[in-house]
């Protein structure tokens, strides 16, 4: 349960923003869609942050999801697919506003708490993992599976993943595998594991904090409920993962996995073989560039360039078709093999885009 167990009325809006004591609550409210985020919801989050930032009675922000299944399953992929099919501009508009919002959350001047209970994917990661106080539970299932859609981990995902220990972020970014709560702590996507049964009580404690609460006081409150776990199953796999994923070329990663006869190596190879070859190569290059980047904003600018190219690509439409539309789980990637990709095919994903470049509003 994501802090609120009451049935959601169908007449309620997709996003609920209201003050509860000193807390500015932002609740994603599409439980039937696991709170998948639409363009209008991103805009409503931004408006709520405007209001809460200006209100001296609001001391902290709390992001939560309605329903039992999770915080957020990602963005509205179907709408993006339909726009891409007809040469529309939803991708250009939605990702611009979403990425600017991601950067705003990362620099928000008041404590920002995210309850990352249940499923947290894609756009849901962007709304939560850039916050100052990121709470996961034993029910958390966090993933960035975009490469399976002919895409790459965006919403600042390349910044986050490139700052995970060793090659853990490379592994999660390329395979799209799921983190549990302690995995998310180890991978630096979250700050504390709180049992889901205690989220309601933690929420009550946050509402009682004074309007002038500091980040240190919020952290101490959350720490009082956290179970202290800091490493999940992924930590034990790190030596192998660091060895396999240390390479800067996808062919070398694949070769390292092929050369290892272990069950883990072979299952990882099988997972990679299901992904878009183009998506894998673009994602790996973005991750390596992000590792040397000084800021989240620089990574978001790079992601936006690549995202516009993805939006116009056959692989994106094919990936969404196979996973979401027809659900046959049998995408026909173009090209079908990593070996068939050329530098000329990849270059447009990293080219400057002139007047369409992502620009951040320095007033927020």
mmCIF file of N, CA, C and O in Angstrom, residues 147 150-151 275-283 309 313 315 333-335 337-338 341 345-346 349:
data_model
loop_
_atom_site.group_PDB
_atom_site.id
_atom_site.type_symbol
_atom_site.label_atom_id
_atom_site.label_comp_id
_atom_site.label_asym_id
_atom_site.label_seq_id
_atom_site.Cartn_x
_atom_site.Cartn_y
_atom_site.Cartn_z
ATOM 1 N N UNK A 147 15.388 -0.179 -22.766
ATOM 2 C CA UNK A 147 16.108 -0.763 -23.907
ATOM 3 C C UNK A 147 15.254 -1.842 -24.579
ATOM 4 O O UNK A 147 15.373 -2.067 -25.781
ATOM 5 N N UNK A 150 13.334 -0.390 -27.504
ATOM 6 C CA UNK A 150 14.100 0.330 -28.505
ATOM 7 C C UNK A 150 14.516 1.709 -28.042
ATOM 8 O O UNK A 150 14.842 2.593 -28.847
ATOM 9 N N UNK A 151 14.524 1.920 -26.736
ATOM 10 C CA UNK A 151 14.785 3.223 -26.132
ATOM 11 C C UNK A 151 16.037 3.108 -25.273
ATOM 12 O O UNK A 151 16.895 2.266 -25.517
ATOM 13 N N UNK A 275 16.899 -7.596 -26.264
ATOM 14 C CA UNK A 275 16.790 -6.144 -26.322
ATOM 15 C C UNK A 275 17.092 -5.623 -27.721
ATOM 16 O O UNK A 275 17.660 -6.304 -28.561
ATOM 17 N N UNK A 276 16.729 -4.367 -27.942
ATOM 18 C CA UNK A 276 17.042 -3.705 -29.204
ATOM 19 C C UNK A 276 18.549 -3.490 -29.322
ATOM 20 O O UNK A 276 19.146 -2.821 -28.465
ATOM 21 N N UNK A 277 19.186 -4.042 -30.361
ATOM 22 C CA UNK A 277 20.631 -3.803 -30.522
ATOM 23 C C UNK A 277 20.962 -2.317 -30.593
ATOM 24 O O UNK A 277 21.929 -1.857 -29.987
ATOM 25 N N UNK A 278 20.146 -1.569 -31.313
ATOM 26 C CA UNK A 278 20.364 -0.126 -31.414
ATOM 27 C C UNK A 278 20.210 0.528 -30.040
ATOM 28 O O UNK A 278 21.015 1.375 -29.641
ATOM 29 N N UNK A 279 19.180 0.115 -29.296
ATOM 30 C CA UNK A 279 18.961 0.655 -27.959
ATOM 31 C C UNK A 279 20.118 0.352 -27.028
ATOM 32 O O UNK A 279 20.533 1.201 -26.229
ATOM 33 N N UNK A 280 20.662 -0.850 -27.124
ATOM 34 C CA UNK A 280 21.790 -1.238 -26.271
ATOM 35 C C UNK A 280 23.012 -0.364 -26.544
ATOM 36 O O UNK A 280 23.660 0.132 -25.615
ATOM 37 N N UNK A 281 23.332 -0.180 -27.814
ATOM 38 C CA UNK A 281 24.527 0.587 -28.169
ATOM 39 C C UNK A 281 24.369 2.054 -27.777
ATOM 40 O O UNK A 281 25.288 2.665 -27.222
ATOM 41 N N UNK A 282 23.195 2.620 -28.040
ATOM 42 C CA UNK A 282 22.949 4.018 -27.661
ATOM 43 C C UNK A 282 22.984 4.166 -26.144
ATOM 44 O O UNK A 282 23.606 5.093 -25.612
ATOM 45 N N UNK A 283 22.348 3.236 -25.429
ATOM 46 C CA UNK A 283 22.313 3.310 -23.965
ATOM 47 C C UNK A 283 23.709 3.224 -23.372
ATOM 48 O O UNK A 283 24.054 3.985 -22.452
ATOM 49 N N UNK A 309 15.454 11.315 -31.521
ATOM 50 C CA UNK A 309 15.827 10.384 -32.581
ATOM 51 C C UNK A 309 15.102 9.052 -32.402
ATOM 52 O O UNK A 309 14.623 8.444 -33.358
ATOM 53 N N UNK A 313 12.086 6.607 -34.684
ATOM 54 C CA UNK A 313 12.684 5.354 -35.150
ATOM 55 C C UNK A 313 11.694 4.202 -35.222
ATOM 56 O O UNK A 313 10.722 4.139 -34.469
ATOM 57 N N UNK A 315 12.492 1.178 -34.395
ATOM 58 C CA UNK A 315 12.703 0.307 -33.239
ATOM 59 C C UNK A 315 11.791 0.671 -32.077
ATOM 60 O O UNK A 315 11.295 -0.199 -31.365
ATOM 61 N N UNK A 333 13.736 -6.236 -34.485
ATOM 62 C CA UNK A 333 14.608 -5.072 -34.389
ATOM 63 C C UNK A 333 15.298 -4.780 -35.714
ATOM 64 O O UNK A 333 15.546 -5.682 -36.509
ATOM 65 N N UNK A 334 15.640 -3.514 -35.913
ATOM 66 C CA UNK A 334 16.334 -3.086 -37.128
ATOM 67 C C UNK A 334 17.514 -2.183 -36.761
ATOM 68 O O UNK A 334 17.302 -1.087 -36.232
ATOM 69 N N UNK A 335 18.738 -2.664 -37.015
ATOM 70 C CA UNK A 335 19.097 -3.990 -37.509
ATOM 71 C C UNK A 335 18.928 -5.044 -36.418
ATOM 72 O O UNK A 335 18.859 -4.698 -35.230
ATOM 73 N N UNK A 337 21.042 -7.323 -35.329
ATOM 74 C CA UNK A 337 22.241 -7.738 -34.588
ATOM 75 C C UNK A 337 23.102 -6.528 -34.254
ATOM 76 O O UNK A 337 23.164 -5.562 -35.033
ATOM 77 N N UNK A 338 23.771 -6.596 -33.113
ATOM 78 C CA UNK A 338 24.688 -5.529 -32.706
ATOM 79 C C UNK A 338 25.765 -5.328 -33.772
ATOM 80 O O UNK A 338 26.141 -4.197 -34.087
ATOM 81 N N UNK A 341 25.238 -2.753 -36.639
ATOM 82 C CA UNK A 341 25.159 -1.311 -36.393
ATOM 83 C C UNK A 341 26.440 -0.616 -36.851
ATOM 84 O O UNK A 341 27.542 -1.129 -36.662
ATOM 85 N N UNK A 345 24.851 5.055 -38.157
ATOM 86 C CA UNK A 345 23.516 4.824 -37.605
ATOM 87 C C UNK A 345 23.366 5.453 -36.219
ATOM 88 O O UNK A 345 22.295 5.930 -35.849
ATOM 89 N N UNK A 346 24.446 5.453 -35.441
ATOM 90 C CA UNK A 346 24.399 5.911 -34.053
ATOM 91 C C UNK A 346 24.615 7.410 -33.933
ATOM 92 O O UNK A 346 24.067 8.063 -33.029
ATOM 93 N N UNK A 349 21.919 10.183 -32.877
ATOM 94 C CA UNK A 349 21.405 10.194 -31.510
ATOM 95 C C UNK A 349 22.193 11.159 -30.616
ATOM 96 O O UNK A 349 21.720 11.530 -29.540
#
